[in-house]
Amino acid sequence: MKGRFIVFEGIDGCGKTTQISKLTKWLPSSGLMPEGTILHITREPGGTELGQAFRKLLLNPPKNIIPQDLTELLMYAADRAQHVSELILPNLEKGDWVVSDRFSGSTLSYQGYGREIDLNLINQLEKIATQGLNPNITFWLDLSVNESLARRKGFNNDRIEAEGADFLQKVRCGFQTIAKQRNWIRVSAEQSKEIIAQNIKEELLKFDLEARRINA
Ligand code: TYD
């Protein structure tokens, strides 16, 4: 794949959106992206027009619509399948860079560790939905459950956020396990926004040096 695929993961309130918007300002002028390439910022669920419909049904469905756990899993997978084939792969093939707010690690953590759906089943589904695509680099913004709940106090929770502390604890443990298995870069989300952004920049510069060394 010619382009680069960067993913941000973490529990609700970990500050992915803030960090992605900082990155959007820095990356194009960082000297890391080859000339003529474009940065695409996207997210899951909802990175495509079809995905927007999935996002609404998943997170803010009408009161009488309650997705079952397995249905929820398949909807996240369907959103991802569309996202990968419509947006992510074509842009990476052109050599562009793609930054995504969440990817398949979220399904393993939320539906696997949180909802306790069989991990092998989720792994199989991941292969189908992603067509085997893996991020080049994944940042895990690690936040404690207490801090996540405190940051979101007073805000309207979506259907997943409303699951509460025990669920979120299981999801965080999931992220911890997957981060180790997949060599994700852990960044503590309990530091200032500026320090977190600095850590992310340094890791991207390091990754680039390593990639150049391997290609030399
Ligand atoms: P997100 O867009 O990060 O929430 P926000 O609107 O607060 O920024 O994520 C939406 C929710 O979807 C979040 O609670 C996690 C959940 N989710 C899953 O449960 N499984 C998945 O595969 C994905 C991508 C998200």
Coordinates of C-alpha atoms and ligand atoms in Angstrom, one line a residue:
M1 CA 0.0 0.0 0.0
K2 CA 1.5 3.4 -1.0
G3 CA -0.2 5.7 1.5
R4 CA -0.2 5.6 5.2
F5 CA -3.1 4.6 7.5
I6 CA -3.1 6.0 11.1
V7 CA -5.8 5.1 13.7
F8 CA -6.8 6.5 17.0
E9 CA -8.4 4.2 19.6
G10 CA -9.6 4.6 23.2
I11 CA -12.6 4.7 25.5
D12 CA -15.1 7.5 25.3
G13 CA -13.8 10.9 26.4
C14 CA -10.1 10.1 25.8
G15 CA -9.6 13.1 23.5
K16 CA -9.2 11.4 20.1
T17 CA -11.2 14.1 18.4
T18 CA -9.0 16.9 19.8
Q19 CA -5.8 15.1 18.9
I20 CA -7.0 14.3 15.4
S21 CA -7.8 18.0 14.8
K22 CA -4.4 19.0 16.1
L23 CA -2.8 16.4 13.7
T24 CA -4.9 17.7 10.8
K25 CA -3.1 21.1 11.2
W26 CA 0.4 19.7 11.7
L27 CA 0.7 16.7 9.4
P28 CA 0.4 18.4 6.0
S29 CA 3.2 20.9 6.9
S30 CA 5.3 18.3 8.8
G31 CA 7.4 17.2 5.8
L32 CA 6.3 13.6 6.4
M33 CA 3.7 13.4 3.7
P34 CA 5.1 13.1 0.1
E35 CA 4.4 16.1 -2.1
G36 CA 1.0 16.0 -3.8
T37 CA -0.5 13.6 -1.3
I38 CA -3.7 14.5 0.6
L39 CA -4.7 13.9 4.2
H40 CA -8.1 12.3 4.7
I41 CA -9.7 12.5 8.2
T42 CA -12.5 10.0 8.8
R43 CA -14.1 8.0 11.6
E44 CA -16.1 4.9 12.6
P45 CA -18.9 4.4 12.7
G46 CA -20.0 6.9 10.0
G47 CA -17.1 7.5 7.7
T48 CA -19.2 7.2 4.5
E49 CA -22.8 8.3 3.7
L50 CA -24.1 4.8 4.2
G51 CA -22.1 4.7 7.4
Q52 CA -23.8 7.8 8.7
A53 CA -27.1 5.9 8.6
F54 CA -25.5 3.0 10.5
R55 CA -24.1 5.5 13.0
K56 CA -27.5 7.0 13.8
L57 CA -29.0 3.5 14.2
L58 CA -26.2 2.3 16.4
L59 CA -25.8 5.3 18.6
N60 CA -29.1 7.2 18.7
P61 CA -31.8 4.8 17.5
P62 CA -35.5 5.6 17.9
K63 CA -36.7 4.4 21.3
N64 CA -38.4 1.2 20.0
I65 CA -35.3 0.0 18.1
I66 CA -32.9 -2.0 20.2
P67 CA -30.1 -3.7 18.3
Q68 CA -29.2 -7.2 19.8
D69 CA -25.5 -7.7 20.6
L70 CA -24.9 -9.8 17.4
T71 CA -26.8 -7.3 15.3
E72 CA -24.7 -4.5 16.8
L73 CA -21.5 -6.4 15.9
L74 CA -22.7 -7.0 12.3
M75 CA -23.6 -3.3 11.9
Y76 CA -20.2 -2.1 13.0
A77 CA -18.7 -4.7 10.6
A78 CA -20.9 -3.5 7.8
D79 CA -20.0 0.1 8.4
R80 CA -16.3 -0.9 8.3
A81 CA -16.7 -2.9 5.1
Q82 CA -18.2 0.1 3.3
H83 CA -15.6 2.5 4.9
V84 CA -12.6 0.3 3.8
S85 CA -13.8 -0.3 0.2
E86 CA -15.3 3.1 -0.5
L87 CA -12.9 5.5 1.2
I88 CA -9.8 4.0 3.0
L89 CA -8.4 1.6 0.4
P90 CA -8.9 3.8 -2.7
N91 CA -7.1 6.7 -1.0
L92 CA -4.3 4.6 0.3
E93 CA -3.8 3.1 -3.2
K94 CA -3.4 6.6 -4.5
G95 CA -0.7 7.3 -2.0
D96 CA -2.8 9.5 0.2
W97 CA -2.8 9.4 4.0
V98 CA -5.8 8.4 6.0
V99 CA -6.4 9.1 9.7
S100 CA -9.3 7.3 11.3
D101 CA -11.1 8.0 14.6
R102 CA -11.5 4.3 15.6
F103 CA -11.1 1.1 13.5
S104 CA -11.4 -2.7 14.1
G105 CA -9.7 -2.5 17.6
S106 CA -12.9 -0.8 18.8
T107 CA -15.0 -3.8 17.8
L108 CA -12.7 -6.2 19.6
S109 CA -12.8 -4.0 22.7
Y110 CA -16.4 -2.9 22.8
Q111 CA -18.2 -5.9 21.3
G112 CA -15.6 -8.6 22.2
Y113 CA -14.4 -7.6 25.7
G114 CA -17.4 -5.3 26.6
R115 CA -20.3 -7.4 25.3
E116 CA -18.3 -10.6 25.6
I117 CA -19.0 -11.8 22.0
D118 CA -16.6 -14.6 21.0
L119 CA -13.3 -13.1 20.0
N120 CA -12.6 -15.7 17.2
L121 CA -15.9 -14.8 15.6
I122 CA -14.9 -11.1 15.7
N123 CA -11.5 -11.8 14.2
Q124 CA -13.1 -13.7 11.3
L125 CA -15.5 -10.8 10.7
E126 CA -12.6 -8.3 10.9
K127 CA -10.8 -10.2 8.1
I128 CA -13.9 -9.9 5.9
A129 CA -14.7 -6.3 6.7
T130 CA -11.1 -4.9 6.4
Q131 CA -10.1 -7.1 3.4
G132 CA -7.0 -7.8 5.5
L133 CA -6.0 -4.1 5.8
N134 CA -4.1 -3.2 9.0
P135 CA -3.2 0.3 10.2
N136 CA 0.4 1.3 9.8
I137 CA 0.3 2.9 13.3
T138 CA -2.4 2.9 16.0
F139 CA -2.4 5.4 18.9
W140 CA -4.2 4.2 22.0
L141 CA -5.2 7.2 24.2
D142 CA -5.4 5.5 27.5
L143 CA -7.8 7.0 30.0
S144 CA -9.1 5.6 33.4
V145 CA -12.8 4.8 33.6
N146 CA -13.3 7.3 36.4
E147 CA -11.8 10.1 34.3
S148 CA -13.8 9.1 31.3
L149 CA -17.0 9.3 33.4
A150 CA -16.0 12.6 35.0
R151 CA -15.2 14.2 31.6
R152 CA -18.6 13.2 30.2
K153 CA -20.7 14.2 33.2
G154 CA -23.5 16.6 32.2
F155 CA -23.2 15.6 28.5
N156 CA -25.9 13.5 26.7
N157 CA -24.7 9.9 26.4
D158 CA -25.2 7.9 23.3
R159 CA -26.5 4.3 23.5
I160 CA -23.0 2.8 24.0
E161 CA -21.7 5.5 26.3
A162 CA -24.8 5.0 28.5
E163 CA -23.6 1.4 29.3
G164 CA -21.9 2.6 32.5
A165 CA -18.7 2.0 34.5
D166 CA -18.5 -1.8 34.6
F167 CA -18.9 -2.1 30.8
L168 CA -16.3 0.6 30.2
Q169 CA -13.9 -1.1 32.6
K170 CA -14.1 -4.3 30.5
V171 CA -13.6 -2.2 27.3
R172 CA -10.5 -0.5 28.7
C173 CA -9.1 -4.0 29.7
G174 CA -9.8 -5.0 26.1
F175 CA -7.8 -2.1 24.7
Q176 CA -5.0 -2.9 27.1
T177 CA -4.7 -6.5 25.9
I178 CA -5.1 -5.6 22.2
A179 CA -2.5 -2.8 22.4
K180 CA 0.1 -5.3 23.6
Q181 CA -0.8 -7.9 21.0
R182 CA -0.8 -5.4 18.1
N183 CA 2.1 -3.2 19.1
W184 CA -0.1 -0.1 19.4
I185 CA 1.5 3.1 20.8
R186 CA 0.0 3.8 24.2
V187 CA -0.2 7.5 25.1
S188 CA -1.6 8.5 28.5
A189 CA -4.7 10.6 27.9
E190 CA -4.4 12.1 31.4
Q191 CA -1.6 14.5 30.4
S192 CA -2.2 18.0 28.9
K193 CA -3.5 18.2 25.3
E194 CA -0.2 19.8 24.3
I195 CA 2.0 17.0 25.7
I196 CA -0.2 14.3 24.2
A197 CA 0.1 16.1 20.8
Q198 CA 3.8 16.3 21.2
N199 CA 4.1 12.6 22.1
I200 CA 2.1 11.7 18.9
K201 CA 4.3 13.9 16.7
E202 CA 7.4 12.3 18.1
E203 CA 6.1 8.8 17.5
L204 CA 5.1 9.7 13.9
L205 CA 8.6 11.1 13.2
K206 CA 10.2 8.0 14.7
F207 CA 7.9 5.8 12.6
D208 CA 8.9 7.7 9.5
L209 CA 12.7 7.4 10.2
E210 CA 12.2 3.6 10.7
A211 CA 10.2 3.3 7.5
R212 CA 13.0 5.2 5.5
R213 CA 15.7 3.0 7.1
I214 CA 13.8 -0.1 6.0
N215 CA 13.3 1.2 2.5
A216 CA 16.9 2.4 2.0
Ligands
TYD1 P1 -17.1 7.9 18.9 O1 -17.4 8.4 17.6 O2 -15.7 7.8 19.4 O3 -18.0 8.6 20.0 P2 -18.2 10.2 20.1 O4 -19.3 10.6 19.3 O5 -18.5 10.3 21.6 O6 -16.9 10.9 19.7 O7 -17.6 6.4 19.0 C1 -18.9 6.0 18.9 C2 -19.3 4.9 19.8 O8 -19.3 3.6 19.1 C3 -18.3 4.7 21.0 O9 -19.1 4.6 22.2 C4 -17.7 3.3 20.8 C5 -18.6 2.6 19.9 N1 -18.0 1.6 18.9 C6 -18.2 0.3 19.2 O10 -18.9 -0.1 20.2 N2 -17.7 -0.6 18.3 C7 -17.0 -0.2 17.2 O11 -16.5 -1.1 16.4 C8 -16.8 1.2 17.0 C9 -16.0 1.7 15.7 C10 -17.3 2.1 17.9

